[in-house]
Coordinates of C-alpha atoms and ligand atoms in Angstrom, one line a residue:
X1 CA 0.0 0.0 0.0
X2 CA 1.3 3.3 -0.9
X3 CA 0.4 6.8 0.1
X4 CA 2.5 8.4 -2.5
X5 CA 1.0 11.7 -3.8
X6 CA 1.3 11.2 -7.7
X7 CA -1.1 13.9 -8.6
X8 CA -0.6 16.7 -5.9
X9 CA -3.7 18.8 -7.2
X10 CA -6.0 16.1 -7.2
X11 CA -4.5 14.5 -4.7
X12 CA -4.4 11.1 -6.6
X13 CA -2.0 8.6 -5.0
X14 CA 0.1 5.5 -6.5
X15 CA -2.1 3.4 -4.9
X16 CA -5.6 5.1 -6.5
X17 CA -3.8 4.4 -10.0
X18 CA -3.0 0.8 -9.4
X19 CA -6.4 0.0 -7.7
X20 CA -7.8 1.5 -11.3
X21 CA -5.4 -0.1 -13.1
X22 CA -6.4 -3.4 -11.5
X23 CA -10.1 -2.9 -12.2
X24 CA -9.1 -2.9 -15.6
X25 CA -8.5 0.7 -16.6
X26 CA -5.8 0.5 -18.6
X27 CA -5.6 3.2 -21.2
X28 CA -4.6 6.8 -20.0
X29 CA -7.9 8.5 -20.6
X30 CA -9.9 5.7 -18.6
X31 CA -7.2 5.8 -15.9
X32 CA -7.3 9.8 -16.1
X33 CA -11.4 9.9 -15.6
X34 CA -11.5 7.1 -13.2
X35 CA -8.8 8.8 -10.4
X36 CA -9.2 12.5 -11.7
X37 CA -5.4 12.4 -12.2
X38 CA -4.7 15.4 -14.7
X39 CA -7.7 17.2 -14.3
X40 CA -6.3 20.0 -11.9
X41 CA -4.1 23.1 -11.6
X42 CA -0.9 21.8 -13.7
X43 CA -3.3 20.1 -16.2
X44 CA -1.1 17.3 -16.1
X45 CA 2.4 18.7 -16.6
X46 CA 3.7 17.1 -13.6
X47 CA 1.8 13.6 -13.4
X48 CA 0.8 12.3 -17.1
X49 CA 4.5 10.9 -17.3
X50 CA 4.4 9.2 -13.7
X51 CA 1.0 7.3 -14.5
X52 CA 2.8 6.3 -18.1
X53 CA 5.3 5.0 -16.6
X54 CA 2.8 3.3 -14.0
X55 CA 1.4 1.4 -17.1
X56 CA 4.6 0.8 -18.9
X57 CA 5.1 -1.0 -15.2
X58 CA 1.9 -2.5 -13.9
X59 CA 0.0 -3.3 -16.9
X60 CA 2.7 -3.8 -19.6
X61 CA 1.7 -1.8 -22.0
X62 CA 4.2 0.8 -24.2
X63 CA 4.6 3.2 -26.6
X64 CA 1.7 3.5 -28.7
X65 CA -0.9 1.7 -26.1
X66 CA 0.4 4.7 -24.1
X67 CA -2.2 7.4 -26.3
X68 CA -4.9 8.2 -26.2
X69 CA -3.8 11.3 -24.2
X70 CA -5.5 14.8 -25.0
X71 CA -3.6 17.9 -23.7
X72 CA -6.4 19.9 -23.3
X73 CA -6.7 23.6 -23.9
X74 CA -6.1 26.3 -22.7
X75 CA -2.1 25.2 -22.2
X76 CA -2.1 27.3 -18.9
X77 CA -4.9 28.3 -16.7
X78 CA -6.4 31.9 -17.8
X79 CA -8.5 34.0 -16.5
X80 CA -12.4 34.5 -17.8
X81 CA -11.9 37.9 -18.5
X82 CA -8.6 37.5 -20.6
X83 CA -10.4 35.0 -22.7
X84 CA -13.7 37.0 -23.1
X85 CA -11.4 39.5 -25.6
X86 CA -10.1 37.6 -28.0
X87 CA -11.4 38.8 -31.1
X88 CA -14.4 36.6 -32.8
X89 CA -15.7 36.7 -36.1
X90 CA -19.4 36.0 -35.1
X91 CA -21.2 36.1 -38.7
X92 CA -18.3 33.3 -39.4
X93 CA -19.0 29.2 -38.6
X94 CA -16.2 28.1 -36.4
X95 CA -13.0 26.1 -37.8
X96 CA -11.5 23.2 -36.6
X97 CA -9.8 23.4 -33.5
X98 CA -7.7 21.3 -31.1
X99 CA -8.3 17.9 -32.2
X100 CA -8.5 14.9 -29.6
X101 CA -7.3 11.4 -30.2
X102 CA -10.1 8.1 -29.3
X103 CA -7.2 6.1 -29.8
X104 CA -9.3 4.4 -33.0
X105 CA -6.5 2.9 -34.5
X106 CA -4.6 2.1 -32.2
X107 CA -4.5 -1.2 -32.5
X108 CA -1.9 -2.0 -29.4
X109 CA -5.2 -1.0 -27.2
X110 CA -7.5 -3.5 -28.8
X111 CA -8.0 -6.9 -27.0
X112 CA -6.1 -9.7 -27.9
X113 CA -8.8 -12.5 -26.6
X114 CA -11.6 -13.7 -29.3
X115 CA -15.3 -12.0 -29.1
X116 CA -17.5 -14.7 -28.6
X117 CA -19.0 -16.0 -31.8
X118 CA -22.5 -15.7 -30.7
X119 CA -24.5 -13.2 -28.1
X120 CA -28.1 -13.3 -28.0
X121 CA -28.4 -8.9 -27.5
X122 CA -25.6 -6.9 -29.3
X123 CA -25.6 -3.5 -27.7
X124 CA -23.5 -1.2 -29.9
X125 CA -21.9 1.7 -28.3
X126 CA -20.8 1.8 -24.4
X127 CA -22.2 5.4 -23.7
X128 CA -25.0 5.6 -21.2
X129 CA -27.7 4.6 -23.2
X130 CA -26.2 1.1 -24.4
X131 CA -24.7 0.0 -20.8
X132 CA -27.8 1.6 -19.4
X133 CA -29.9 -0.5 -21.7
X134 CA -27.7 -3.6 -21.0
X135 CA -27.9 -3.4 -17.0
X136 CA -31.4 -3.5 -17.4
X137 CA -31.3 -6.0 -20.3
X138 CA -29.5 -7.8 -17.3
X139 CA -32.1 -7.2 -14.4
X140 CA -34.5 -8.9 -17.0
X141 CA -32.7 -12.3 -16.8
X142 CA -30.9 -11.8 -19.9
X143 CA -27.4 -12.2 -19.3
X144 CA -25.8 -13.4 -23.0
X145 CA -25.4 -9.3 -23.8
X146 CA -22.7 -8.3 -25.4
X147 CA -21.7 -4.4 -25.6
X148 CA -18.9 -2.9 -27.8
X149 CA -17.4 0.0 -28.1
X150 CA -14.9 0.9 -30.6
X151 CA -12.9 3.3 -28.1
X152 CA -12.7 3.8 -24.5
X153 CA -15.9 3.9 -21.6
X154 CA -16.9 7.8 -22.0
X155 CA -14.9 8.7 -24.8
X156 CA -18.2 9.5 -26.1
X157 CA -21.3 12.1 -25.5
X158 CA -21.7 10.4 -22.6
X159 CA -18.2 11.0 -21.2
X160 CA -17.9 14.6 -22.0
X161 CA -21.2 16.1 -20.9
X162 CA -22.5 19.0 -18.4
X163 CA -24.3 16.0 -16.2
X164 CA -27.3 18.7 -16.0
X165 CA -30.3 16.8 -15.2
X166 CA -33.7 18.6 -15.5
X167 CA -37.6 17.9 -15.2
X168 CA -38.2 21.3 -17.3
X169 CA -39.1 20.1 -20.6
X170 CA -41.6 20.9 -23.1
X171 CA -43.7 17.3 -23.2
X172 CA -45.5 15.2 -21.2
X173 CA -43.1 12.3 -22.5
X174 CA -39.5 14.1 -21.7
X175 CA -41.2 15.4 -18.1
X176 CA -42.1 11.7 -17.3
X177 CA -38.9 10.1 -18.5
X178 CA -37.1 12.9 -16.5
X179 CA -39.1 12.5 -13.3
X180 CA -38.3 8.8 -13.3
X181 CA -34.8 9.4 -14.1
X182 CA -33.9 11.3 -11.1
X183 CA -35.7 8.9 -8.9
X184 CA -33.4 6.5 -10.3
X185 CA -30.3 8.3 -10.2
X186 CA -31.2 9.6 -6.1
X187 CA -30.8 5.3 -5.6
X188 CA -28.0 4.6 -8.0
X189 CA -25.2 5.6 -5.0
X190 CA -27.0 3.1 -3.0
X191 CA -28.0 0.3 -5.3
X192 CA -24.6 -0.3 -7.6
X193 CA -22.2 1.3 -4.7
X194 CA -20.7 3.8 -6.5
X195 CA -20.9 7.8 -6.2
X196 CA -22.3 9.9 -9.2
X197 CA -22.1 13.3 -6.7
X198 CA -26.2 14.0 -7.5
X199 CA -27.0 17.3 -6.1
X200 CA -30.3 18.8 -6.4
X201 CA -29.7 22.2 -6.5
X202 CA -32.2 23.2 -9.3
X203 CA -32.3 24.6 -12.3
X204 CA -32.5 28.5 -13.1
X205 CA -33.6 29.1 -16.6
X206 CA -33.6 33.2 -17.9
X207 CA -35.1 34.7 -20.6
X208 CA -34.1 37.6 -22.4
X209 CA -37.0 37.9 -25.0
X210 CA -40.7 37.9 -24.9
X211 CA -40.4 34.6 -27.1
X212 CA -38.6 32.4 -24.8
X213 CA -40.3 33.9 -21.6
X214 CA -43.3 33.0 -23.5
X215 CA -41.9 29.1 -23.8
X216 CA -40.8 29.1 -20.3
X217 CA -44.5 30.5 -19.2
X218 CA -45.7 27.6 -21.0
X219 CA -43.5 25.0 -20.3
X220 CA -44.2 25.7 -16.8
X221 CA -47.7 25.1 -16.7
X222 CA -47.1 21.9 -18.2
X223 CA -44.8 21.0 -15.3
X224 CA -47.4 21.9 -12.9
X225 CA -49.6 19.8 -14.2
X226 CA -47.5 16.6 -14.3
X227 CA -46.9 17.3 -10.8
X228 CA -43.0 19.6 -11.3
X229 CA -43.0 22.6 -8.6
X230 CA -41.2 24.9 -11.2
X231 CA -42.3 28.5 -10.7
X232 CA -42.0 31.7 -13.0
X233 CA -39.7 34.3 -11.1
X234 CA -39.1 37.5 -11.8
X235 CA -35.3 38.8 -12.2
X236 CA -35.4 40.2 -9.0
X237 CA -37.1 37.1 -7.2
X238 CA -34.9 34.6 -9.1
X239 CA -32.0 36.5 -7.4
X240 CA -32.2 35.5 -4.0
X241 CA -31.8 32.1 -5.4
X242 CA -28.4 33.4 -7.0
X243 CA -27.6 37.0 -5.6
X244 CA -24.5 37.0 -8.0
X245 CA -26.1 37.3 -11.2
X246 CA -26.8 41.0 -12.6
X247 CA -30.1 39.7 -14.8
X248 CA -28.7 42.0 -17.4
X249 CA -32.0 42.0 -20.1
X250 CA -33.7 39.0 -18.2
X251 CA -37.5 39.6 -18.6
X252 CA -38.3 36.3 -16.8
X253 CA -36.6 33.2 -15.1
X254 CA -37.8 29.2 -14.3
X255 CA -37.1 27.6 -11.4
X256 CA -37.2 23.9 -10.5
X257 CA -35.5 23.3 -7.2
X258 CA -35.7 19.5 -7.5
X259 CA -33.1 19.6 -10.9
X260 CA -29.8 19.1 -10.1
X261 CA -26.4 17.9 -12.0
X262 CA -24.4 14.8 -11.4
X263 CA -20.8 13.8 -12.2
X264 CA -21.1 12.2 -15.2
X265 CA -18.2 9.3 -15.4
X266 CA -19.1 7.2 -12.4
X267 CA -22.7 6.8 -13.7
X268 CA -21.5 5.1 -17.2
X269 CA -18.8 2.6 -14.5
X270 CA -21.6 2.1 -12.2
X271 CA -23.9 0.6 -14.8
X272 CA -20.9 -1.4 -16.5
X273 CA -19.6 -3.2 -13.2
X274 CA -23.3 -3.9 -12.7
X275 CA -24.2 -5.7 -15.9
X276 CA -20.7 -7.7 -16.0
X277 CA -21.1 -8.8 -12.5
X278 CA -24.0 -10.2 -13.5
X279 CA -22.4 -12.1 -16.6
X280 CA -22.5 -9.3 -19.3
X281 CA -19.8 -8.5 -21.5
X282 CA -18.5 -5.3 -22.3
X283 CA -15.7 -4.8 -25.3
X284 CA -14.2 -2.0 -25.0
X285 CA -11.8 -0.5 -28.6
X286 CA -13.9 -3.2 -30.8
X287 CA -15.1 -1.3 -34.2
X288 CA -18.5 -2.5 -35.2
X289 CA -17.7 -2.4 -39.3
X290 CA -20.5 -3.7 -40.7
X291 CA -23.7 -6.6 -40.4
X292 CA -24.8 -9.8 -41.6
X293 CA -28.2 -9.5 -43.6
X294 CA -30.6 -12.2 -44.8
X295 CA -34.1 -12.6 -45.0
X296 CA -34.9 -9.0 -43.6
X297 CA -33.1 -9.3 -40.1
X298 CA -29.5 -8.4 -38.7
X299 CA -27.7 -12.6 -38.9
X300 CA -24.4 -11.2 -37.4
X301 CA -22.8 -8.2 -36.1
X302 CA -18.9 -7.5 -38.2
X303 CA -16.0 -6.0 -35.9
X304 CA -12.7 -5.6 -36.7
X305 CA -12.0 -8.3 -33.8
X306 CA -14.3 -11.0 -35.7
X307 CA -18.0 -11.4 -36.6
X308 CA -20.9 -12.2 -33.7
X309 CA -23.9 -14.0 -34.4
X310 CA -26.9 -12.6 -32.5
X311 CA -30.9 -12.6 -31.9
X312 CA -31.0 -8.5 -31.5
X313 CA -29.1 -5.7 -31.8
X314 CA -29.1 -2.4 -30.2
X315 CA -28.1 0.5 -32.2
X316 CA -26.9 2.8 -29.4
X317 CA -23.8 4.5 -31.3
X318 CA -25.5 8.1 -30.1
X319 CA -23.9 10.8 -32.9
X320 CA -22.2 8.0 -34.5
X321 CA -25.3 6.2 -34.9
X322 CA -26.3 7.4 -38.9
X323 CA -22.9 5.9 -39.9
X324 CA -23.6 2.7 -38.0
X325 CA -26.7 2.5 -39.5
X326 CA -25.8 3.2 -42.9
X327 CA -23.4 0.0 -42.8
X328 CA -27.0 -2.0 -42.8
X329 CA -28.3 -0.2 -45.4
X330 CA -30.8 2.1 -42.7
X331 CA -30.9 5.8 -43.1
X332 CA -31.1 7.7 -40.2
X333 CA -31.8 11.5 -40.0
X334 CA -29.7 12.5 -36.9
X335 CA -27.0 15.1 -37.4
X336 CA -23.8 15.4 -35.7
X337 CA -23.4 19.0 -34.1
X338 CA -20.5 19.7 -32.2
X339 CA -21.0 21.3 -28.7
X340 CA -17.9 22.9 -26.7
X341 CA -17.6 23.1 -22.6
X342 CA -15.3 23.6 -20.3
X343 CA -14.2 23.7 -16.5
X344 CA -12.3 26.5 -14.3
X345 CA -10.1 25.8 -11.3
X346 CA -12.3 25.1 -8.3
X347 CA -14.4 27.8 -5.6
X348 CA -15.5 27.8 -2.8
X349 CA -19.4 26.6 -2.9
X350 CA -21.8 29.6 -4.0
X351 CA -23.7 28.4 -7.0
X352 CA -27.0 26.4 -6.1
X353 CA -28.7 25.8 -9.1
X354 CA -27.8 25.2 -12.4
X355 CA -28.0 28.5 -14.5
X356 CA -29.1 28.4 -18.4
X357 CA -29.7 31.4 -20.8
X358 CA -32.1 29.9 -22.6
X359 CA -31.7 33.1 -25.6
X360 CA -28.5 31.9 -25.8
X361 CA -27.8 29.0 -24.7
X362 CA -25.3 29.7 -22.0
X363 CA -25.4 27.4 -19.0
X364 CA -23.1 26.9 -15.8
X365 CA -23.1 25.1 -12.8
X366 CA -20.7 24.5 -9.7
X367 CA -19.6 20.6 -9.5
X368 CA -19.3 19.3 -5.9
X369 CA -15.3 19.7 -6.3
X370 CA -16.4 23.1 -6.4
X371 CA -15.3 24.5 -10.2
X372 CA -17.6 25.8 -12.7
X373 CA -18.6 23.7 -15.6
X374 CA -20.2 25.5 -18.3
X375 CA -21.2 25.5 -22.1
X376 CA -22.4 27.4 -24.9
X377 CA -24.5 26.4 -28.0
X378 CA -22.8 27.8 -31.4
X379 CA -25.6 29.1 -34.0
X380 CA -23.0 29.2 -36.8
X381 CA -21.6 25.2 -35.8
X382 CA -21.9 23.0 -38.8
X383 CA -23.1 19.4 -38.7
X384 CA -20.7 17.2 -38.8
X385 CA -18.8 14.8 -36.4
X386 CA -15.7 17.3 -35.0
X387 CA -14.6 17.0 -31.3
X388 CA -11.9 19.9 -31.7
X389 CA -11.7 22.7 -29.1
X390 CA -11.7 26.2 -30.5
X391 CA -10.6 29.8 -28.7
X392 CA -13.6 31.4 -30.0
X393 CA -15.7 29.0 -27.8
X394 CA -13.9 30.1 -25.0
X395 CA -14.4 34.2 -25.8
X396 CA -17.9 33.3 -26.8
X397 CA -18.4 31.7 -23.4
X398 CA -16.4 34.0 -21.2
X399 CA -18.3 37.3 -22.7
X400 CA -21.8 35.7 -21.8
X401 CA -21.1 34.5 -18.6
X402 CA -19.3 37.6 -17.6
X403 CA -22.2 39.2 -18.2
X404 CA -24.2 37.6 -15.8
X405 CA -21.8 36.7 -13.3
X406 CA -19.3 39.9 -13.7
X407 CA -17.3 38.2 -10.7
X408 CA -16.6 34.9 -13.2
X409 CA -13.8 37.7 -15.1
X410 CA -11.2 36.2 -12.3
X411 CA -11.7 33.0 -12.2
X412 CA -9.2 30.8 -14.5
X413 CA -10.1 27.8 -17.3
X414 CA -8.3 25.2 -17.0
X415 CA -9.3 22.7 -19.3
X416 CA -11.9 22.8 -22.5
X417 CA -13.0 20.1 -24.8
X418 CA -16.0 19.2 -26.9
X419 CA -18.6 16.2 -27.8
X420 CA -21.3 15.9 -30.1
X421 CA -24.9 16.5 -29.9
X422 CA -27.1 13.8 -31.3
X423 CA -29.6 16.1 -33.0
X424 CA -33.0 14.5 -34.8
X425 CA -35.3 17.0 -36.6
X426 CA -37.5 17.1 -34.1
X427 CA -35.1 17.1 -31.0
X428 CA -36.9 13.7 -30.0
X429 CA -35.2 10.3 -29.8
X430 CA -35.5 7.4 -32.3
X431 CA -37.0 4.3 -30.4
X432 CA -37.9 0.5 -30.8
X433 CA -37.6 -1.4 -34.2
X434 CA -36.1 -0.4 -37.7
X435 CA -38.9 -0.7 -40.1
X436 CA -37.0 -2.5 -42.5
X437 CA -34.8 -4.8 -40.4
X438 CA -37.3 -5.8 -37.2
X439 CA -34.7 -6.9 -35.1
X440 CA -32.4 -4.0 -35.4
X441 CA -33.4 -1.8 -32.5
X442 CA -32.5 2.0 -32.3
X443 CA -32.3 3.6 -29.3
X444 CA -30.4 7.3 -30.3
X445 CA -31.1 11.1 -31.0
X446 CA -30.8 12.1 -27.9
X447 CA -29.7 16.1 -28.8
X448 CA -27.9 17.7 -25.6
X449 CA -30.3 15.7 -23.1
X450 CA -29.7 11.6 -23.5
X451 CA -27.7 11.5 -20.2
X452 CA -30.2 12.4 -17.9
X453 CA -33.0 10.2 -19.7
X454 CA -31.2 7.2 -19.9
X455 CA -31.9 5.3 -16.6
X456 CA -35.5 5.8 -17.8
X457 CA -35.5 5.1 -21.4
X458 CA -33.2 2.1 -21.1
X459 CA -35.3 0.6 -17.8
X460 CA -38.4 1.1 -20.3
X461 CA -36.8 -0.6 -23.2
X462 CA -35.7 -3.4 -21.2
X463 CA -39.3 -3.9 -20.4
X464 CA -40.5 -3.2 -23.6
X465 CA -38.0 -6.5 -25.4
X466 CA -38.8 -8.5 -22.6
X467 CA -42.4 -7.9 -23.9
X468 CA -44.6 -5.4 -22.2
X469 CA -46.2 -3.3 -24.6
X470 CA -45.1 0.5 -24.5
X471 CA -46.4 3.4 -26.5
X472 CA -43.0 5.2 -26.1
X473 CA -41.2 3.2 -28.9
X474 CA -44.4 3.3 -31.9
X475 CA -44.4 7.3 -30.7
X476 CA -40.6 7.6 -31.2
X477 CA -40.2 5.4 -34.1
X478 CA -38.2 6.3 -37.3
X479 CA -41.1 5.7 -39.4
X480 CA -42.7 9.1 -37.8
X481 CA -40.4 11.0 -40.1
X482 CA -41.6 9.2 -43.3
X483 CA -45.2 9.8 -41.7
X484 CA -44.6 13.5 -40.9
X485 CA -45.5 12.8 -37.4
X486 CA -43.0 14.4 -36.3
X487 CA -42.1 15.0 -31.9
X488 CA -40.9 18.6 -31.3
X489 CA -39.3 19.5 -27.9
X490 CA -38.6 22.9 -27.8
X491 CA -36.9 23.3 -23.8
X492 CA -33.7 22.7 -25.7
X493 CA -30.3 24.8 -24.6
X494 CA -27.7 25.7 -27.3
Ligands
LIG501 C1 -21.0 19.2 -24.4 C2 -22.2 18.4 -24.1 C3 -23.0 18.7 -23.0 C4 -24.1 17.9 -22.7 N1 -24.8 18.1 -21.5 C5 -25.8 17.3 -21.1 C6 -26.4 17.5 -19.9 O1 -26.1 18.4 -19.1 N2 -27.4 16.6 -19.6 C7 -27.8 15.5 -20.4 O2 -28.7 14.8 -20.0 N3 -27.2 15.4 -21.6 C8 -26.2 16.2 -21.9 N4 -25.6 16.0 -23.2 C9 -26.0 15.0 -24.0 C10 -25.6 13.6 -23.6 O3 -24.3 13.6 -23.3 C11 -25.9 12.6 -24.7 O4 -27.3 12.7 -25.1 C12 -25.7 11.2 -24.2 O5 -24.5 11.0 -23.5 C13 -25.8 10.2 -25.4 O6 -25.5 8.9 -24.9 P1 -25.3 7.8 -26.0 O7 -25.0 6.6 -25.2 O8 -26.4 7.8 -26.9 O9 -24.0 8.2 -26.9 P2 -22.5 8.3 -26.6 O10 -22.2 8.6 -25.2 O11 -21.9 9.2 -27.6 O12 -22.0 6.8 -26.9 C14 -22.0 6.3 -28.2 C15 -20.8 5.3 -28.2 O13 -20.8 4.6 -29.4 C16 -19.5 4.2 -29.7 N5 -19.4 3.9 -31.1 C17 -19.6 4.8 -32.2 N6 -19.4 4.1 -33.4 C18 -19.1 2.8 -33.0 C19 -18.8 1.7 -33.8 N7 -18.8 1.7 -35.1 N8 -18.6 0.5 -33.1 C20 -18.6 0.4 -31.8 N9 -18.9 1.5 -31.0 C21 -19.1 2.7 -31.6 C22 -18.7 5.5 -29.3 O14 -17.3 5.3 -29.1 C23 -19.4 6.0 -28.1 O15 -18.8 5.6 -26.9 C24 -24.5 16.8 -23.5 C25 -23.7 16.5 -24.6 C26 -22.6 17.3 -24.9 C27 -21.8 16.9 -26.1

């Protein structure tokens, strides 16, 4: 046993990295997310080598199974208000950025052990929704599921979001699935022993113009009904809930005080030591490259570690999920959008709820480790899949929050990054069976809001293949786009 500091901000020791390492972590970014090694003041200047080294050691692994590693931007902490004037050319879409590494082909990471030739359920994708889908798959009795994902747990969506999680929405559906989620997530700590840091601290919605005071009028009267406390506030009301923010041009503000925001990486390991303990599989840097077909139904799944014969399979690739798809001949209108965040070194506690902008899609929170995490919606972002990290993000970001929180111009970045939003034309999810292949089952689409539905979508859909009839997956089908029957949630941010 050894007390040795190895990561002085984060206070990670030798011993937190080998008891990962012996859980199985064994990549950098999986070791980084599980002990929070990195994620501090120095950014990782002083520890990234030890913990290489640590795996060169412990879990034999070298040179190129040492990646992926992303430096993450800014390359030294800098202050909010610094940031906020760099020049931006806002009639412009953003370029490129800082580009991040899943460590795709990197094929020293990939298993060296055979798949198994034959699974009855193939979940593809390990973000929330597929292992969330697969616990409860589990639960059911069903234990011969298989889930692959061709990079690392959370290298996805799922591993790079806000962990916001709301019951302000702008349908029945999305209120209920919500409502259920949370009473999920308040038992998680308890039921799979792990800590997802759930905090219901509420979440504070403004409004700058009539339009989206308007939505939030209505939206809360829909809440009401289904049983969500969320009150309309006026700017000076809603500031005794937050006596920081100047409610520069705020007409009108939401609150819910039973939202809240959870850290996002234990909930995605929670659910995957559940369903392997109870005889699930999950395949971590396994590329699903193509299917089977005959006689109108998926015969095998094709990865670049061998083919697997199956019963079902789950399309749960979130953004990635139209190029999945499109290997089985299945077009699926989901875009990829890209959708920048970031984190600043930590505070002392002051923040309750989480605050969102809804004009502009601005939204921040405090994390229990006490920084601010906070994002921005970009109306210029193309679609397309790009997880590069741009400075105009961070001006964008720093400019808006700065002018609601004028107190946020000292506080310092210290890392950025980006995922993608799963975005359908409706902002709804696409459910249950693929019209053309029945036993191909989607399950993506989720926009900027799949995290927090997930315990309930994926307990539902459990239910659903282990037979109980359920009106959520004819109402979210894919063949409601062909019908023009089409789900629109407008309570979207960014
Ligand atoms: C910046 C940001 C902030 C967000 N904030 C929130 C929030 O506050 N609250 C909230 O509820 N939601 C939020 N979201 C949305 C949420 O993160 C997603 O809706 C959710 O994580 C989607 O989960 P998923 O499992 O569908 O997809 P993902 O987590 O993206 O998982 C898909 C997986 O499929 C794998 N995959 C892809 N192709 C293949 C292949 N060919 N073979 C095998 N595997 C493959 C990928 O590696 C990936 O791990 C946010 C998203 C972003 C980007």
């Amino acid at each position: 046993m050894s007390k040795t500091v190895l990561c002085t901000c984060e206070d990670v020791t030798v011993e937190d990295v080998e008891t990962a390492i012996a859980k199985g972590y064994r990549d950098v970014e999986s070791v980084k997310r599980y002990t929070g090694f990195g994620t501090g003041f120095c950014q990782g200047k002083s520890c990234l080598s030890a913990v290489a080294d640590m795996l060169c050691r412990r879990a034999d692994l070298h040179g190129e199974a040492l990646a992926p590693f992303t430096p993450r931007p800014p390359w030294q902490p800098t202050e909010l208000s610094i940031l906020a004037s760099a020049p931006v050319d806002e009639s412009a879409p953003p370029v490129g950025g800082v580009p991040v590494s899943l460590g795709l082909s990197n094929r020293a990471l990939r298993p060296s052990e055979p798949l198994p030739a034959r699974a009855q359920v193939v979940v593809i994708g390990g973000g929330i929704m597929g292992l969330a889908l697969a616990h409860n798959l589990s639960l059911w009795g069903e234990r011969d599921i298989l889930v692959l994902d061709k990079s690392y747990l959370c290298a996805g969506a799922s591993g790079r979001n806000g962990g916001g999680v709301r019951m302000q929405w702008g349908t029945q559906s999305n209120i209920e699935l919500a409502k259920r989620s949370i009473e999920l997530m308040k038992g998680f700590a308890g039921e799979m022993g792990i800590h997802i840091w759930f905090r219901q601290g509420g979440y504070l919605f403004l409004a700058k113009s009539d339009a989206v005071a308007r939505r939030l009028e209505r939206s809360a009267a829909l809440h009401n009904r289904h049983g969500v406390p969320t009150q309309i506030l006026s700017a000076e009301d809603a500031r005794e809930i937050v006596p920081e923010l100047t409610m520069q041009g705020v007409k009108v503000c939401a609150f819910n005080r039973r939202d809240g925001v959870i850290f996002p990486w234990p909930f995605l390991w929670g659910y995957a030591q559940s369903l392997t303990r109870r005889g699930a599989r999950v395949e971590t840097f396994t590329k699903v490259t193509g299917f089977e077909l005959s006689q109108g139904r998926v015969r095998a799944v094709k990865t670049d570690r061998g083919d697997v014969s199956c019963e079902a399979v789950v399309l749960a690739a979130g953004a990635w999920s139209p190029e999945v798809a499109a290997l089985a001949g299945v077009k699926l209108p989901n875009q990829p959008h890209r959708h920048e965040i970031l984190s600043t070194e930590p505070l002392k506690p002051f923040l309750g709820p989480l605050v969102s902008v809804m004009d502009s899609g601005l939204y921040f929170s405090q994390s229990t480790r006490g920084e601010l995490v906070g994002g921005m919606g970009d109306p210029k972002e193309p679609a397309g899949m790009n997880l590069g990290s741009t400075l105009r993000f961070l001006s964008r970001f720093a400019r808006a929050l700065i002018e609601q929180l004028p107190e946020a111009g000292r506080i310092k970045v210290l890392r950025q990054w980006a995922g993608p939003y799963d975005v359908t034309p409706d902002n709804s999810p696409i459910l249950g069976r693929t019209p053309t292949l029945p036993n191909l089952l989607q399950m993506s689409g989720f926009v900027g809001h799949g995290f927090m539905m997930a315990p309930a979508v994926a307990e539902r859909m459990a239910a659903w293949m282990g037979g109980q009839p359920d009106e959520l997956f004819t109402r979210f089908n894919l063949s409601r786009f062909a019908e023009g029957r089409l789900e629109r949630e407008d309570m979207i941010i960014g």
